Coordinates of C-alpha atoms in Angstrom, one line a residue:
M1 CA -11.4 1.8 15.5
G2 CA -8.3 -0.2 16.4
A3 CA -7.7 -3.7 15.1
R4 CA -10.3 -4.8 12.5
T5 CA -11.9 -8.1 12.0
G6 CA -12.0 -10.0 8.7
E7 CA -15.6 -9.0 8.1
Q8 CA -14.8 -5.4 8.6
F9 CA -11.9 -5.7 6.2
L10 CA -14.2 -7.2 3.5
D11 CA -16.9 -4.7 4.2
R12 CA -14.6 -1.8 3.5
L13 CA -13.4 -3.5 0.3
R14 CA -17.0 -3.8 -0.9
K15 CA -17.8 -0.2 -0.1
T16 CA -14.7 1.3 -1.8
R17 CA -15.2 2.0 -5.5
R18 CA -11.7 1.3 -6.8
T19 CA -11.0 1.0 -10.5
V20 CA -9.5 -2.5 -11.1
W21 CA -9.0 -4.1 -14.5
L22 CA -8.1 -7.8 -15.0
G23 CA -7.5 -8.4 -18.6
D24 CA -10.4 -6.8 -20.5
E25 CA -12.7 -7.0 -17.6
R26 CA -13.4 -4.2 -15.0
V27 CA -13.8 -5.8 -11.6
D28 CA -16.4 -4.1 -9.4
D29 CA -16.2 -6.4 -6.4
V30 CA -12.8 -7.9 -5.6
T31 CA -14.3 -10.0 -2.8
A32 CA -16.5 -11.8 -5.2
H33 CA -14.6 -12.1 -8.5
P34 CA -13.3 -15.7 -9.0
A35 CA -9.8 -14.5 -9.7
L36 CA -9.5 -12.3 -6.6
A37 CA -12.0 -13.6 -4.0
G38 CA -9.7 -16.3 -2.7
A39 CA -7.0 -13.8 -1.8
A40 CA -9.5 -11.4 -0.4
H41 CA -10.9 -14.0 2.0
T42 CA -7.5 -15.3 2.9
L43 CA -6.5 -11.7 3.9
A44 CA -9.8 -11.5 5.9
D45 CA -8.6 -14.5 7.9
V46 CA -5.3 -12.7 8.5
F47 CA -7.3 -9.9 10.1
D48 CA -9.3 -12.4 12.2
R49 CA -6.1 -14.2 13.2
Q50 CA -4.9 -11.1 15.1
H51 CA -7.9 -11.5 17.3
R52 CA -7.5 -15.3 17.7
Y53 CA -4.0 -14.8 18.8
A54 CA -4.5 -11.5 20.5
A55 CA -1.8 -12.0 23.2
E56 CA 0.8 -12.3 20.5
C57 CA -0.6 -10.1 17.7
L58 CA -2.1 -7.1 19.4
V59 CA -0.7 -4.4 21.6
P60 CA -2.4 -1.3 23.2
D61 CA -2.1 2.0 21.3
P62 CA 0.3 4.1 23.4
D63 CA -2.1 7.1 23.1
T64 CA -5.6 5.7 23.1
G65 CA -5.2 2.3 24.7
E66 CA -7.1 0.6 21.8
S67 CA -5.8 -2.7 20.5
M68 CA -3.7 -2.4 17.4
N69 CA -1.7 -4.8 15.4
I70 CA 1.7 -5.5 16.7
S71 CA 3.2 -4.6 13.3
H72 CA 2.6 -0.9 14.2
M73 CA 4.8 -1.1 17.2
M74 CA 8.0 1.0 17.4
P75 CA 10.4 -1.3 19.2
R76 CA 12.5 0.4 21.9
S77 CA 14.2 -2.7 23.3
I78 CA 15.3 -6.3 22.5
A79 CA 12.2 -7.5 24.3
D80 CA 10.0 -5.4 22.0
L81 CA 11.8 -6.8 18.9
E82 CA 11.3 -10.4 20.2
R83 CA 7.6 -9.7 21.0
R84 CA 7.0 -8.2 17.5
N85 CA 8.7 -11.2 15.9
Q86 CA 6.3 -13.6 17.7
G87 CA 3.3 -11.7 16.5
L88 CA 4.5 -11.4 12.9
T89 CA 5.3 -15.1 12.9
R90 CA 1.7 -15.8 13.9
I91 CA 0.5 -13.6 11.0
S92 CA 2.7 -15.2 8.4
E93 CA 1.7 -18.7 9.5
A94 CA -1.8 -17.9 8.0
T95 CA -0.4 -18.3 4.5
V96 CA 2.8 -20.3 5.4
G97 CA 4.7 -17.2 4.3
L98 CA 3.3 -17.4 0.7
M99 CA 1.7 -14.0 0.9
G100 CA 4.7 -11.6 1.2
R101 CA 2.6 -8.4 1.2
T102 CA 0.0 -8.9 3.9
P103 CA -0.7 -5.5 5.5
D104 CA 1.8 -6.0 8.3
Y105 CA 4.6 -5.6 5.8
M106 CA 3.8 -1.9 5.2
N107 CA 2.8 -1.4 8.8
V108 CA 6.4 -2.3 9.9
K109 CA 7.9 -0.1 7.2
F110 CA 5.8 3.0 8.2
A111 CA 6.4 2.5 11.9
C112 CA 10.1 2.6 11.0
F113 CA 9.7 5.7 8.9
A114 CA 7.7 7.5 11.7
A115 CA 10.2 6.4 14.4
R116 CA 13.0 8.1 12.5
H117 CA 11.0 11.0 11.2
A118 CA 13.9 13.4 11.8
V119 CA 15.7 11.7 8.8
W120 CA 12.7 12.7 6.6
A121 CA 12.9 16.3 8.0
G122 CA 16.4 16.6 6.7
A123 CA 19.6 17.9 8.4
D124 CA 18.4 21.4 7.8
R125 CA 14.8 20.6 8.9
G126 CA 13.7 21.8 5.5
N127 CA 11.1 19.1 5.3
E128 CA 9.7 19.3 8.8
E129 CA 6.1 19.6 7.6
G130 CA 6.6 16.4 5.5
A131 CA 8.1 14.6 8.5
Q132 CA 5.1 15.5 10.7
N133 CA 2.7 14.5 7.9
L134 CA 4.4 11.1 7.9
V135 CA 4.0 10.7 11.7
R136 CA 0.3 11.6 11.5
F137 CA -0.2 9.2 8.6
Q138 CA 1.4 6.3 10.6
R139 CA -0.9 7.0 13.5
Y140 CA -3.9 6.9 11.1
L141 CA -2.7 3.5 9.7
A142 CA -2.5 2.1 13.2
R143 CA -5.8 3.4 14.5
E144 CA -7.9 2.6 11.5
D145 CA -6.0 -0.7 10.8
V146 CA -5.6 0.4 7.2
S147 CA -4.6 -2.1 4.5
L148 CA -1.8 -0.2 2.7
T149 CA 0.0 -1.1 -0.5
H150 CA 2.9 0.7 -2.1
T151 CA 4.5 1.2 -5.5
I152 CA 8.1 2.2 -5.8
I153 CA 9.2 0.8 -9.2
Q154 CA 9.3 2.7 -12.5
P155 CA 7.9 0.9 -15.6
T156 CA 10.7 -0.4 -17.8
I157 CA 10.7 1.5 -21.1
D158 CA 14.3 1.5 -22.3
K159 CA 17.0 0.0 -20.0
A160 CA 19.6 2.2 -21.7
T161 CA 17.9 5.4 -20.6
D162 CA 15.4 4.6 -17.8
S163 CA 17.9 5.5 -15.1
R164 CA 18.1 9.1 -16.3
I165 CA 14.3 9.4 -15.9
V166 CA 14.2 13.0 -17.2
G167 CA 11.9 13.3 -20.2
N168 CA 10.2 9.9 -19.5
Q169 CA 6.5 10.5 -20.3
V170 CA 5.4 7.1 -19.1
T171 CA 6.6 7.0 -15.5
L172 CA 4.9 8.9 -12.7
R173 CA 5.7 12.6 -12.5
K174 CA 4.3 15.9 -11.2
V175 CA 2.5 17.9 -13.8
G176 CA 0.9 20.6 -11.7
E177 CA 0.0 21.9 -8.2
T178 CA -3.1 23.0 -6.5
S179 CA -3.8 24.8 -3.2
S180 CA -4.0 21.5 -1.5
G181 CA -1.4 19.4 -3.1
I182 CA 0.1 18.2 -6.4
V183 CA -1.2 16.7 -9.7
V184 CA 0.6 13.7 -11.0
R185 CA 0.4 11.6 -14.2
G186 CA 2.0 8.4 -15.3
G187 CA 2.5 4.8 -14.2
R188 CA 4.2 2.7 -11.5
I189 CA 4.4 -1.1 -11.2
L190 CA 4.3 -3.8 -8.5
A191 CA 1.7 -2.5 -6.1
T192 CA 1.2 -6.1 -4.9
L193 CA -1.6 -5.7 -2.4
A194 CA -3.5 -3.1 -4.5
P195 CA -6.8 -4.9 -5.2
F196 CA -7.2 -5.4 -1.4
A197 CA -5.8 -2.1 -0.1
D198 CA -7.4 1.0 1.3
E199 CA -4.6 3.3 0.5
I200 CA -1.5 3.3 -1.8
A201 CA 1.9 4.9 -0.9
V202 CA 4.1 6.1 -3.6
Y203 CA 7.8 6.9 -3.2
P204 CA 11.1 6.3 -5.0
G205 CA 12.7 2.8 -4.7
L206 CA 16.0 4.0 -6.2
P207 CA 18.0 7.3 -6.1
I208 CA 16.5 10.1 -8.2
P209 CA 18.9 12.2 -10.3
A210 CA 19.2 15.8 -9.0
E211 CA 17.8 17.2 -12.3
A212 CA 14.7 14.9 -12.1
S213 CA 12.9 16.9 -9.3
T214 CA 9.4 16.4 -10.9
Y215 CA 9.9 12.6 -10.5
A216 CA 11.0 12.8 -6.8
L217 CA 7.6 12.2 -5.2
A218 CA 6.4 10.7 -1.9
F219 CA 2.7 10.7 -1.1
A220 CA -0.2 8.4 -0.2
I221 CA -3.7 8.5 -1.5
P222 CA -6.9 6.4 -1.1
V223 CA -7.4 3.7 -3.7
D224 CA -10.7 5.2 -4.8
T225 CA -9.0 8.6 -5.7
P226 CA -10.5 9.7 -9.1
G227 CA -8.3 8.9 -12.0
L228 CA -6.4 6.1 -10.3
I229 CA -6.5 2.8 -12.2
F230 CA -5.1 -0.6 -11.2
L231 CA -4.1 -3.0 -14.0
C232 CA -3.7 -6.6 -12.6
R233 CA -1.4 -9.3 -13.7
D234 CA -2.9 -12.6 -14.6
S235 CA -4.3 -14.4 -11.5
V236 CA -3.0 -17.8 -10.6
A237 CA -6.3 -18.4 -8.7
A238 CA -8.4 -17.9 -11.9
P239 CA -10.1 -21.1 -13.1
A240 CA -9.0 -20.3 -16.7
P241 CA -6.6 -17.8 -18.4
I242 CA -7.9 -14.3 -18.3
P243 CA -8.7 -13.3 -22.0
S244 CA -7.0 -10.2 -23.3
T245 CA -7.1 -8.5 -26.7
G246 CA -4.1 -6.3 -25.8
R247 CA -6.4 -3.2 -25.7
C248 CA -6.0 -0.7 -23.0
P249 CA -8.9 0.3 -20.7
P250 CA -10.7 3.6 -21.4
A251 CA -8.5 6.6 -21.2
S252 CA -8.2 8.4 -17.8
T253 CA -6.4 11.3 -16.3
S254 CA -4.7 8.9 -13.9
R255 CA -3.2 5.5 -14.2
T256 CA -1.1 3.4 -11.8
P257 CA 0.4 -0.2 -12.2
S258 CA 0.3 -3.1 -9.6
S259 CA 0.1 -6.8 -9.2
C260 CA -1.9 -4.9 -10.0
S261 CA 0.1 -2.1 -11.5
T262 CA -1.0 1.5 -11.1
T263 CA -1.4 4.5 -13.4
S264 CA -2.1 8.1 -12.4

């Protein structure tokens, strides 16, 4: 596909059946809800902007030749860094820097991860499969121009014990395995771009104690994965405060906290 337009971005949002709650209301279309539509269309303009300023914001995919956002570039020189800086500056100008989690933010992060994939493989190459998965995922992000959010923060339950993690039944943890992957349950917070993302990446933001192996998780899943729920903070774009009774949404096997929060 290569670099998407704003309309392509909005169209995918409309077609993706994510579970988003804002107060006591389930939001079916984040591109039309009054508390979220403004951000959705601002982000669409960010996608269009990369085409308006193509000379600065787009580069050819090194394998396919298709145009991709410059944030996917893996800089190999000072000139590359300067070129990327020019493109990212153009993108941030769209919101005067007020949107700190436009998709280019995670694009740069995963380009860095993939460029140093040997670090993820480990000194003994024990995680070689995981490192190669990371490389393939980064190429997917670039070629499909994916809008990716992330969540790396544990919910605060008790500051005296939260850092130990072990035994915490609220935060995200592995509860099982299948032939194709793992089963997780629990919550994370601060997935800022979540209502407008195609995928969510989950990994630790802080060191994990050695005995907390079931909490040491790193994966990415589509936002319409069954059981994944996004609980939004109040919107500053809403015309009036979002009413809330303090009740939780219907029970699910998966929850995840964001700006939205996410629960799984």
